[in-house]
CSV table of C-alpha atoms in Angstrom, one decimal:
chain,number,residue,atom,x,y,z
B,1,MET,CA,18.5,31.0,54.1
B,2,ARG,CA,15.6,29.6,52.1
B,3,MET,CA,16.5,27.7,48.8
B,4,PRO,CA,14.5,29.1,45.6
B,5,SER,CA,11.9,26.2,45.1
B,6,LEU,CA,12.5,24.6,41.5
B,7,PHE,CA,9.0,23.1,40.8
B,8,PRO,CA,8.5,25.7,38.7
B,9,SER,CA,11.2,25.8,36.3
B,10,LEU,CA,10.4,21.8,36.1
B,11,ALA,CA,6.6,22.6,35.0
B,12,GLY,CA,7.6,25.1,32.6
B,13,ALA,CA,10.2,22.2,31.1
B,14,THR,CA,7.7,19.8,31.1
B,15,LEU,CA,5.1,22.2,29.2
B,16,LEU,CA,7.9,23.1,26.9
B,17,LEU,CA,8.6,19.5,26.4
B,18,ALA,CA,4.7,18.5,26.1
B,19,ALA,CA,3.9,21.1,23.5
B,20,GLY,CA,7.3,20.3,21.3
B,21,ALA,CA,6.1,16.9,20.7
B,22,TYR,CA,2.4,18.1,20.1
B,23,ALA,CA,4.2,20.6,17.6
B,24,GLN,CA,6.0,17.5,15.9
B,25,ILE,CA,2.1,15.8,14.9
B,26,GLU,CA,0.2,18.2,14.5
B,27,GLY,CA,0.4,20.8,11.3
B,28,GLY,CA,-0.1,20.3,7.1
B,29,ARG,CA,2.1,17.6,6.0
B,30,GLY,CA,-0.6,15.0,5.5
B,31,VAL,CA,-1.3,14.0,2.1
B,32,THR,CA,-3.3,10.9,1.1
B,33,PRO,CA,-3.1,8.9,-1.7
B,34,VAL,CA,-5.4,9.5,-4.5
B,35,ASP,CA,-5.8,5.6,-5.6
B,36,SER,CA,-5.1,2.8,-4.1
B,37,SER,CA,-7.6,0.3,-6.1
B,38,GLY,CA,-6.7,-2.2,-8.5
B,39,ASP,CA,-8.5,-0.4,-11.5
B,40,PHE,CA,-6.6,-0.9,-14.2
B,41,GLU,CA,-5.0,1.9,-16.0
B,42,VAL,CA,-4.8,3.6,-19.6
B,43,GLY,CA,-3.1,7.1,-20.0
B,44,GLY,CA,-1.9,9.3,-22.9
B,45,VAL,CA,-5.0,8.9,-24.4
B,46,SER,CA,-5.5,11.6,-27.3
B,47,VAL,CA,-8.7,13.7,-28.1
B,48,ASP,CA,-9.8,15.8,-30.5
B,49,VAL,CA,-13.2,16.5,-31.3
B,50,ALA,CA,-15.2,19.7,-32.5
B,51,ALA,CA,-19.1,20.2,-31.3
B,52,LYS,CA,-21.9,23.1,-30.8
B,53,THR,CA,-20.3,23.7,-27.8
B,54,ALA,CA,-18.1,23.0,-25.5
B,55,GLU,CA,-19.8,21.0,-23.0
B,56,GLY,CA,-21.0,18.7,-26.1
B,57,ALA,CA,-17.3,18.6,-27.0
B,58,ARG,CA,-15.2,17.7,-23.9
B,59,LEU,CA,-18.1,15.0,-23.3
B,60,GLY,CA,-17.7,13.8,-26.9
B,61,GLY,CA,-13.9,13.5,-26.1
B,62,TRP,CA,-14.4,11.6,-23.0
B,63,ARG,CA,-16.6,9.1,-25.0
B,64,LEU,CA,-13.7,8.4,-27.4
B,65,ALA,CA,-11.5,8.4,-24.9
B,66,GLN,CA,-13.3,5.3,-23.3
B,67,ARG,CA,-13.6,3.8,-26.3
B,68,LYS,CA,-9.5,4.2,-27.5
B,69,ALA,CA,-8.7,3.1,-24.0
B,70,TRP,CA,-10.5,0.0,-23.9
B,71,VAL,CA,-9.3,-1.4,-27.1
B,72,GLN,CA,-5.7,-0.8,-25.7
B,73,LEU,CA,-6.6,-2.4,-22.6
B,74,SER,CA,-8.2,-5.6,-24.2
B,75,LYS,CA,-4.8,-6.2,-26.5
B,76,ARG,CA,-3.0,-5.2,-23.6
B,77,LEU,CA,-4.6,-8.4,-22.0
B,78,GLY,CA,-4.9,-10.5,-25.0
B,79,GLY,CA,-7.8,-10.3,-25.8
B,80,ASP,CA,-8.9,-8.8,-30.0
B,81,GLY,CA,-9.6,-5.4,-29.0
B,82,ALA,CA,-13.2,-5.2,-29.9
B,83,LEU,CA,-15.1,-3.1,-29.2
B,84,VAL,CA,-18.2,-2.9,-26.4
B,85,SER,CA,-21.2,0.0,-26.6
B,86,ASP,CA,-21.3,2.4,-24.5
B,87,GLY,CA,-23.7,1.7,-22.0
B,88,THR,CA,-21.5,-1.2,-21.3
B,89,LEU,CA,-18.1,1.2,-21.2
B,90,ASP,CA,-20.0,3.7,-19.1
B,91,GLN,CA,-20.3,0.9,-16.6
B,92,LEU,CA,-17.0,-0.3,-16.8
B,93,VAL,CA,-15.4,3.1,-16.1
B,94,SER,CA,-14.9,4.2,-13.2
B,95,GLY,CA,-12.9,7.6,-13.5
B,96,ILE,CA,-11.3,9.8,-16.2
B,97,VAL,CA,-8.2,11.0,-15.4
B,98,VAL,CA,-7.5,14.5,-17.2
B,99,GLU,CA,-3.6,14.8,-18.1
B,100,ASN,CA,-3.5,17.7,-20.5
B,101,GLU,CA,-6.6,19.5,-22.0
B,102,GLN,CA,-7.1,22.8,-23.7
B,103,ILE,CA,-11.2,23.6,-24.0
B,104,GLY,CA,-12.2,26.0,-26.6
B,105,PRO,CA,-16.3,27.9,-27.4
B,106,THR,CA,-16.6,24.5,-29.8
B,107,ARG,CA,-13.6,22.2,-29.8
B,108,TYR,CA,-11.7,20.0,-27.5
B,109,VAL,CA,-8.3,18.7,-27.5
B,110,ALA,CA,-7.0,16.1,-24.5
B,111,ARG,CA,-4.5,13.9,-23.4
B,112,LEU,CA,-6.7,11.8,-21.1
B,113,GLY,CA,-6.1,8.4,-18.8
B,114,VAL,CA,-9.3,6.0,-18.4
B,115,LEU,CA,-9.9,4.0,-15.0
B,116,PHE,CA,-11.6,0.8,-15.6
B,117,ASN,CA,-13.3,-1.4,-13.1
B,118,ARG,CA,-10.5,-4.8,-12.7
B,119,GLY,CA,-13.3,-6.8,-11.6
B,120,ARG,CA,-15.8,-6.1,-14.2
B,121,ALA,CA,-13.6,-5.7,-17.0
B,122,ALA,CA,-12.0,-9.1,-16.4
B,123,GLY,CA,-15.1,-10.6,-16.4
B,124,LEU,CA,-15.7,-9.6,-19.6
B,125,LEU,CA,-12.5,-10.3,-21.4
B,126,GLY,CA,-12.4,-13.6,-19.6
B,127,ILE,CA,-9.7,-13.5,-17.3
B,128,SER,CA,-8.6,-13.6,-14.0
B,129,ALA,CA,-9.2,-10.4,-12.0
B,130,TYR,CA,-6.3,-10.8,-9.6
B,131,ALA,CA,-2.6,-10.9,-10.2
B,132,ASP,CA,0.2,-12.0,-7.8
B,133,ARG,CA,1.1,-9.4,-5.8
B,134,SER,CA,4.2,-8.6,-3.3
B,135,ARG,CA,3.7,-9.2,0.6
B,136,PRO,CA,2.3,-5.7,1.9
B,137,MET,CA,5.2,-3.3,1.7
B,138,LEU,CA,5.7,-0.1,3.9
B,139,LEU,CA,7.0,2.9,1.6
B,140,VAL,CA,8.9,5.7,3.4
B,141,PRO,CA,10.0,8.0,0.4
B,142,LEU,CA,13.1,10.0,1.8
B,143,GLN,CA,13.9,13.7,-0.6
B,144,VAL,CA,17.0,15.6,-0.2
B,145,SER,CA,16.2,18.7,-0.9
B,146,GLY,CA,19.5,21.5,-0.1
B,147,GLY,CA,21.3,19.6,2.0
B,148,VAL,CA,17.9,18.6,4.0
B,149,GLU,CA,16.5,15.0,4.5
B,150,THR,CA,12.9,14.9,4.8
B,151,VAL,CA,10.2,12.7,4.9
B,152,PHE,CA,7.2,13.2,6.7
B,153,GLU,CA,8.4,15.9,9.3
B,154,GLN,CA,7.0,18.1,6.9
B,155,ARG,CA,4.9,18.2,3.1
B,156,ASN,CA,7.4,17.4,0.4
B,157,ASP,CA,7.1,17.1,-3.5
B,158,TRP,CA,8.2,13.4,-3.9
B,159,GLN,CA,5.3,12.0,-1.0
B,160,GLU,CA,3.1,14.2,-3.2
B,161,ALA,CA,4.4,12.3,-6.3
B,162,TRP,CA,3.9,9.0,-4.7
B,163,ALA,CA,0.2,9.8,-3.4
B,164,ARG,CA,-0.5,10.7,-6.8
B,165,PHE,CA,0.9,7.3,-8.3
B,166,ARG,CA,-1.5,4.7,-9.2
B,167,THR,CA,-0.9,1.3,-7.7
B,168,GLY,CA,-3.9,-0.8,-10.0
B,169,ASN,CA,-0.6,-2.0,-12.3
B,170,SER,CA,1.7,-3.0,-9.9
B,171,ALA,CA,2.9,-6.0,-8.6
B,172,ILE,CA,4.0,-4.3,-6.0
B,173,ASP,CA,1.6,-3.8,-2.5
B,174,TYR,CA,2.8,-0.8,-1.3
B,175,VAL,CA,1.2,0.2,1.8
B,176,ARG,CA,1.6,4.3,2.3
B,177,PRO,CA,1.4,6.0,4.9
B,178,SER,CA,-0.5,9.7,4.5
B,179,GLY,CA,2.0,11.9,6.7
B,180,THR,CA,-0.4,12.6,9.4
B,181,GLY,CA,-0.6,12.0,12.8
B,182,ALA,CA,2.6,9.7,14.6
B,183,ASP,CA,3.9,8.9,11.1
B,184,SER,CA,6.4,11.9,11.5
B,185,LEU,CA,7.8,10.5,14.7
B,186,LEU,CA,8.0,7.2,13.6
B,187,LEU,CA,8.8,7.4,9.9
B,188,ASN,CA,11.6,10.4,9.4
B,189,ALA,CA,14.8,10.4,8.1
B,190,GLY,CA,17.1,8.9,11.2
B,191,GLN,CA,14.2,5.7,11.3
B,192,ILE,CA,16.0,5.2,7.8
B,193,ALA,CA,19.3,4.8,9.2
B,194,ARG,CA,18.7,2.6,11.8
B,195,PRO,CA,18.9,-1.1,11.4
B,196,GLY,CA,17.6,-2.0,14.6
B,197,ARG,CA,15.1,-4.8,14.1
B,198,GLY,CA,13.5,-4.7,17.1
B,199,TRP,CA,11.9,-0.8,16.5
B,200,TRP,CA,11.9,-1.9,12.5
B,201,ARG,CA,9.4,-4.9,14.2
B,202,GLN,CA,7.2,-2.8,15.7
B,203,VAL,CA,6.5,-0.2,13.0
B,204,ILE,CA,6.1,-2.6,10.0
B,205,ASP,CA,3.4,-4.5,12.6
B,206,GLN,CA,1.5,-1.2,13.7
B,207,TYR,CA,1.4,-0.4,9.6
B,208,GLY,CA,-0.1,-4.1,8.3
B,209,ALA,CA,3.4,-4.3,6.3
B,210,SER,CA,5.9,-6.8,5.7
B,211,ASP,CA,8.9,-5.2,5.0
B,212,ILE,CA,10.0,-1.9,4.0
B,213,LEU,CA,10.7,0.0,0.7
B,214,ILE,CA,12.7,3.5,0.5
B,215,PRO,CA,12.3,5.6,-2.3
B,216,VAL,CA,15.4,8.2,-2.5
B,217,VAL,CA,15.7,11.5,-4.2
B,218,ARG,CA,18.2,14.2,-4.1
B,219,LEU,CA,17.2,17.2,-5.9
B,220,TYR,CA,19.9,19.9,-7.8
B,221,ARG,CA,18.5,22.2,-8.1
B,222,SER,CA,21.3,25.4,-10.9
B,223,TYR,CA,19.5,28.3,-9.8
B,224,PRO,CA,16.2,29.5,-8.6
B,225,GLY,CA,14.0,28.4,-10.9
B,226,GLY,CA,16.2,27.1,-13.1
B,227,PRO,CA,17.1,23.5,-14.1
B,228,ILE,CA,16.8,20.8,-11.7
B,229,ILE,CA,18.6,17.5,-11.8
B,230,GLY,CA,17.2,14.6,-9.8
B,231,VAL,CA,19.2,11.5,-8.6
B,232,PHE,CA,16.8,8.4,-7.8
B,233,GLN,CA,17.7,5.5,-5.5
B,234,ALA,CA,15.3,2.1,-4.7
B,235,ARG,CA,16.2,0.8,-1.3
B,236,HIS,CA,14.8,-2.0,0.5
B,237,GLY,CA,14.7,-3.1,4.6
B,238,PRO,CA,16.2,-2.4,7.2
B,239,ASP,CA,19.3,-2.3,6.1
B,240,ASN,CA,18.6,0.1,3.8
B,241,GLN,CA,20.1,-1.6,0.6
B,242,LEU,CA,20.6,-0.5,-2.6
B,243,ILE,CA,18.7,-2.0,-5.6
B,244,GLY,CA,19.6,0.4,-8.3
B,245,SER,CA,19.5,3.7,-9.6
B,246,PHE,CA,19.0,6.3,-12.1
B,247,THR,CA,19.0,10.4,-13.2
B,248,LEU,CA,16.4,12.9,-14.4
B,249,ARG,CA,16.2,16.0,-15.0
B,250,VAL,CA,13.9,19.0,-16.4
B,251,GLY,CA,14.7,22.4,-17.9
B,252,SER,CA,12.5,25.0,-15.6
B,253,ALA,CA,11.4,24.1,-11.8
B,254,ALA,CA,7.6,24.4,-12.9
B,255,GLY,CA,8.5,21.2,-14.5
B,256,LEU,CA,9.4,19.3,-10.7
B,257,PRO,CA,6.2,17.3,-10.6
B,258,ARG,CA,6.4,16.0,-14.1
B,259,LEU,CA,10.3,15.1,-13.1
B,260,LEU,CA,9.2,13.4,-10.0
B,261,ASP,CA,6.3,11.9,-11.8
B,262,ALA,CA,8.6,10.4,-13.7
B,263,GLY,CA,11.0,9.2,-10.8
B,264,VAL,CA,8.0,7.7,-9.4
B,265,THR,CA,7.3,5.2,-12.2
B,266,ARG,CA,10.5,4.2,-13.1
B,267,MET,CA,11.1,3.6,-9.3
B,268,ASP,CA,8.1,1.4,-9.1
B,269,GLY,CA,10.1,-0.7,-12.3
B,270,LEU,CA,13.0,-1.1,-10.2
B,271,PHE,CA,10.6,-2.7,-7.6
B,272,GLN,CA,8.9,-5.1,-9.7
B,273,GLN,CA,11.8,-5.7,-11.5
B,274,ALA,CA,13.1,-6.5,-7.7
B,275,LEU,CA,10.5,-8.6,-7.1
B,276,ARG,CA,10.6,-10.9,-10.0
B,277,GLY,CA,14.6,-11.3,-9.4
B,278,GLY,CA,14.3,-12.0,-5.6
B,279,ALA,CA,16.1,-9.5,-4.3
B,280,LEU,CA,12.5,-8.3,-2.1
B,281,GLY,CA,12.8,-12.0,-0.3
B,282,LEU,CA,11.4,-11.9,3.1
B,283,ASP,CA,13.9,-11.0,5.6
B,284,PRO,CA,14.3,-13.1,8.8
B,285,THR,CA,15.0,-11.2,11.1
B,286,LEU,CA,12.3,-8.5,10.5
B,287,PRO,CA,9.1,-11.3,12.5
B,288,PRO,CA,8.5,-11.5,15.7
B,289,PRO,CA,10.7,-14.0,17.4
B,290,PRO,CA,9.3,-17.0,18.4
B,291,ALA,CA,8.1,-17.1,21.7
B,292,PRO,CA,10.7,-19.4,24.1
B,293,GLU,CA,9.9,-23.1,25.1
B,294,PRO,CA,9.7,-24.2,28.6
B,295,VAL,CA,12.4,-25.5,30.2
B,296,VAL,CA,11.2,-28.5,32.4
B,297,ASP,CA,13.6,-30.2,34.7
B,298,PRO,CA,12.6,-34.4,34.0
B,299,ASN,CA,13.3,-34.6,38.3
B,300,ASP,CA,11.0,-32.7,39.2
B,301,SER,CA,8.3,-34.0,40.3
B,302,ASP,CA,4.5,-33.0,41.2
B,303,ASP,CA,2.9,-34.0,43.9
B,304,ALA,CA,-0.5,-33.1,43.5
B,305,ALA,CA,-0.2,-35.0,39.6
B,306,GLY,CA,-0.2,-37.8,41.9
B,307,GLY,CA,3.6,-38.8,41.0
B,308,GLU,CA,3.6,-37.7,37.4
B,309,THR,CA,6.2,-35.7,36.2
B,310,LEU,CA,5.7,-31.2,35.2
B,311,ALA,CA,6.9,-32.7,31.9
B,312,GLU,CA,4.5,-34.7,31.3
B,313,ILE,CA,1.7,-32.7,32.0
B,314,VAL,CA,3.1,-30.0,30.0
B,315,GLY,CA,3.4,-32.6,27.5
B,316,ASP,CA,-0.1,-33.5,27.7
B,317,THR,CA,-2.2,-30.4,27.9
B,318,GLY,CA,0.3,-26.9,27.2
B,319,ALA,CA,0.6,-27.5,23.7
B,320,ALA,CA,-3.4,-28.7,23.0
B,321,ASP,CA,-4.4,-24.9,25.4
B,322,ALA,CA,-1.8,-23.2,23.7
B,323,GLY,CA,-3.0,-23.0,19.9
B,324,ILE,CA,-1.1,-21.0,17.4
B,325,PRO,CA,-1.5,-17.2,16.9
B,326,LEU,CA,-2.3,-15.9,13.5
B,327,THR,CA,-2.4,-11.9,12.0
B,328,ILE,CA,-4.3,-12.0,9.4
B,329,GLN,CA,-5.2,-8.6,7.5
B,330,PHE,CA,-8.6,-7.9,5.7
B,331,ASP,CA,-9.4,-4.6,4.2
B,332,THR,CA,-12.6,-2.8,6.3
B,333,PRO,CA,-14.7,-0.7,3.9
B,334,GLY,CA,-17.5,0.2,6.6
B,335,ALA,CA,-18.2,-1.1,10.3
B,336,SER,CA,-20.1,-4.0,9.1
B,337,ALA,CA,-17.2,-5.7,7.5
B,338,VAL,CA,-15.4,-6.2,10.5
B,339,ALA,CA,-18.3,-8.0,12.0
B,340,ASN,CA,-18.7,-10.0,9.1
B,341,THR,CA,-15.5,-11.2,9.2
B,342,GLU,CA,-14.6,-11.9,11.8
B,343,GLY,CA,-17.8,-14.3,12.4
B,344,LEU,CA,-16.8,-15.8,9.5
B,345,VAL,CA,-13.2,-16.7,10.6
B,346,ARG,CA,-14.4,-18.0,14.2
B,347,GLY,CA,-16.7,-20.4,12.3
B,348,ILE,CA,-13.9,-22.1,10.9
B,349,ALA,CA,-13.2,-25.3,12.8
B,350,GLY,CA,-10.1,-25.3,15.1
B,351,VAL,CA,-10.5,-21.5,15.4
B,352,ARG,CA,-10.0,-20.8,19.2
B,353,SER,CA,-10.3,-16.8,18.9
B,354,ALA,CA,-10.4,-14.0,16.4
B,355,SER,CA,-10.3,-10.3,17.2
B,356,THR,CA,-9.2,-7.8,15.3
B,357,THR,CA,-6.5,-5.6,17.4
B,358,SER,CA,-6.2,-2.9,14.6
B,359,LEU,CA,-9.1,-1.1,13.0
B,360,ALA,CA,-8.8,1.2,10.0
B,361,LEU,CA,-12.1,2.0,8.5
B,362,GLY,CA,-11.7,2.3,4.7
B,363,GLY,CA,-8.5,0.6,4.8
B,364,LEU,CA,-6.5,-2.4,6.0
B,365,SER,CA,-7.2,-3.8,9.7
B,366,LEU,CA,-5.1,-6.2,11.6
B,367,MET,CA,-6.7,-9.7,12.7
B,368,ARG,CA,-5.4,-11.6,15.9
B,369,VAL,CA,-6.5,-15.7,15.5
B,370,VAL,CA,-5.6,-18.4,17.9
B,371,TYR,CA,-6.0,-21.4,15.4
B,372,ASP,CA,-5.5,-25.2,16.6
B,373,GLY,CA,-3.6,-26.4,13.8
B,374,ASP,CA,-1.5,-26.0,10.9
B,375,PRO,CA,-1.7,-22.9,9.5
B,376,GLU,CA,-2.1,-24.1,5.8
B,377,ALA,CA,-4.9,-25.7,6.9
B,378,LEU,CA,-6.2,-22.1,7.8
B,379,ARG,CA,-5.3,-21.3,4.5
B,380,ARG,CA,-7.5,-23.9,2.9
B,381,ALA,CA,-10.5,-23.4,4.4
B,382,LEU,CA,-10.5,-19.7,4.1
B,383,GLU,CA,-10.6,-19.9,-0.1
B,384,VAL,CA,-13.3,-22.9,0.6
B,385,ARG,CA,-15.1,-19.6,1.8
B,386,GLY,CA,-14.7,-17.4,-1.3
B,387,PHE,CA,-10.7,-15.5,-0.2
B,388,GLN,CA,-8.1,-14.7,-2.0
B,389,VAL,CA,-5.3,-15.4,0.4
B,390,THR,CA,-1.4,-14.2,-0.1
B,391,GLY,CA,1.6,-14.3,2.7
B,392,SER,CA,2.9,-17.5,5.0
B,393,GLY,CA,3.9,-18.2,8.0
B,394,GLN,CA,1.9,-17.0,10.6
B,395,THR,CA,0.9,-13.8,8.2
B,396,LEU,CA,-2.1,-13.9,6.3
B,397,ARG,CA,-3.9,-11.4,3.9
B,398,ILE,CA,-7.4,-12.5,2.5
B,399,ARG,CA,-9.1,-10.0,0.5
B,400,ARG,CA,-12.8,-10.7,-0.8
B,401,ALA,CA,-13.4,-12.6,-4.1
B,402,PRO,CA,-15.6,-10.2,-6.4
B,403,GLN,CA,-18.1,-11.4,-9.2
B,404,LEU,CA,-16.0,-12.0,-12.2
B,405,LEU,CA,-19.0,-11.8,-14.5
B,406,PRO,CA,-21.4,-9.3,-13.1
B,407,SER,CA,-24.8,-9.6,-13.2
B,408,ASN,CA,-25.7,-6.4,-15.0
B,409,LEU,CA,-22.9,-7.2,-18.0
B,410,PRO,CA,-23.8,-8.8,-20.4
B,411,ALA,CA,-22.1,-12.3,-20.9
B,412,ASP,CA,-21.5,-11.5,-24.7
B,413,PRO,CA,-21.9,-8.1,-25.1
B,414,ASN,CA,-22.7,-7.0,-29.2
B,415,PRO,CA,-20.1,-4.8,-30.2
B,416,ALA,CA,-21.2,-1.2,-31.0
B,417,GLY,CA,-20.7,0.2,-34.7
């Protein structure tokens, strides 16, 4: 009797597995962060302006919001709160955020937010444009609703709230995945519960981060369309350690985005408080383990070396040829930035090689550098060449320092009346 062939069944199973994997990484789950820049933000600016036309009232309201926001920002950063001309403000303002607005035929009533370019505003106020920030932290937002745990498996309200959050005023250097591509496979609810360091090291290296932050929200609905209670927990690290928690409530389902936005703001405050208290210290088990040292038998000799022992040969040449591998994270707004940064790093004395290993145009790329010497010496050499350098050990983050007093702004502008 002839046995039936198993190959068609195996082929069908392979196709099903391939289709399942493809379905896991495809779909409309991606939410790109709205703003990851370092702009200064002033929110909640109320305006009420009347004009001959609706458009004129709106433009007048935006002008008034810029002036009010500048006064608030100046006082917040230690200035005297003096006004500057509208022309200067136009060069300082990088965006207007409409929180709420009502437009009539001749009147404009709104609550607005104003974003100021950090470098230009700091230069005009005479302060440093840079603030101490944490090491890059990979953000893994977990939402639990109806008993279902979701990270990037599908698009959800908690992910969207973190994408709306503007990180310019935060001391935490967030690395926010968009949820596209392989994010749903690498970062999911199951991964959060796995304390294994090996896989976590691979994941955070993929995203150019140094540690993990896990903001958790559990949503409880009284009835469809009714009140919603959100229980928020701030967690940290591969061991999922609890930093703090709080509870918020909203009266109806329509207020869920507002509830989550408030939760994100308070969650960021908990993370910053933990950073200041030292609770977000470096986990020594997360960096890659050091390369094993060669085991040498001192009694083993090398005849070709004229009687010299193998230990002497390695001691004379092996260490000199090895160099120290480092990872440098740098911004790549365009393709030219990659070549320029690589060329600058290669020009530093002691650098054996410098090559980009992970490219993200418009984001954060990774460069592998082999350096002969102390990593602190490389840090000083990068700072001399105009970079702001953060990080420690064999992982550094460099940013190009902008001009603090732009040439197109007056050093002492005349205040507007």
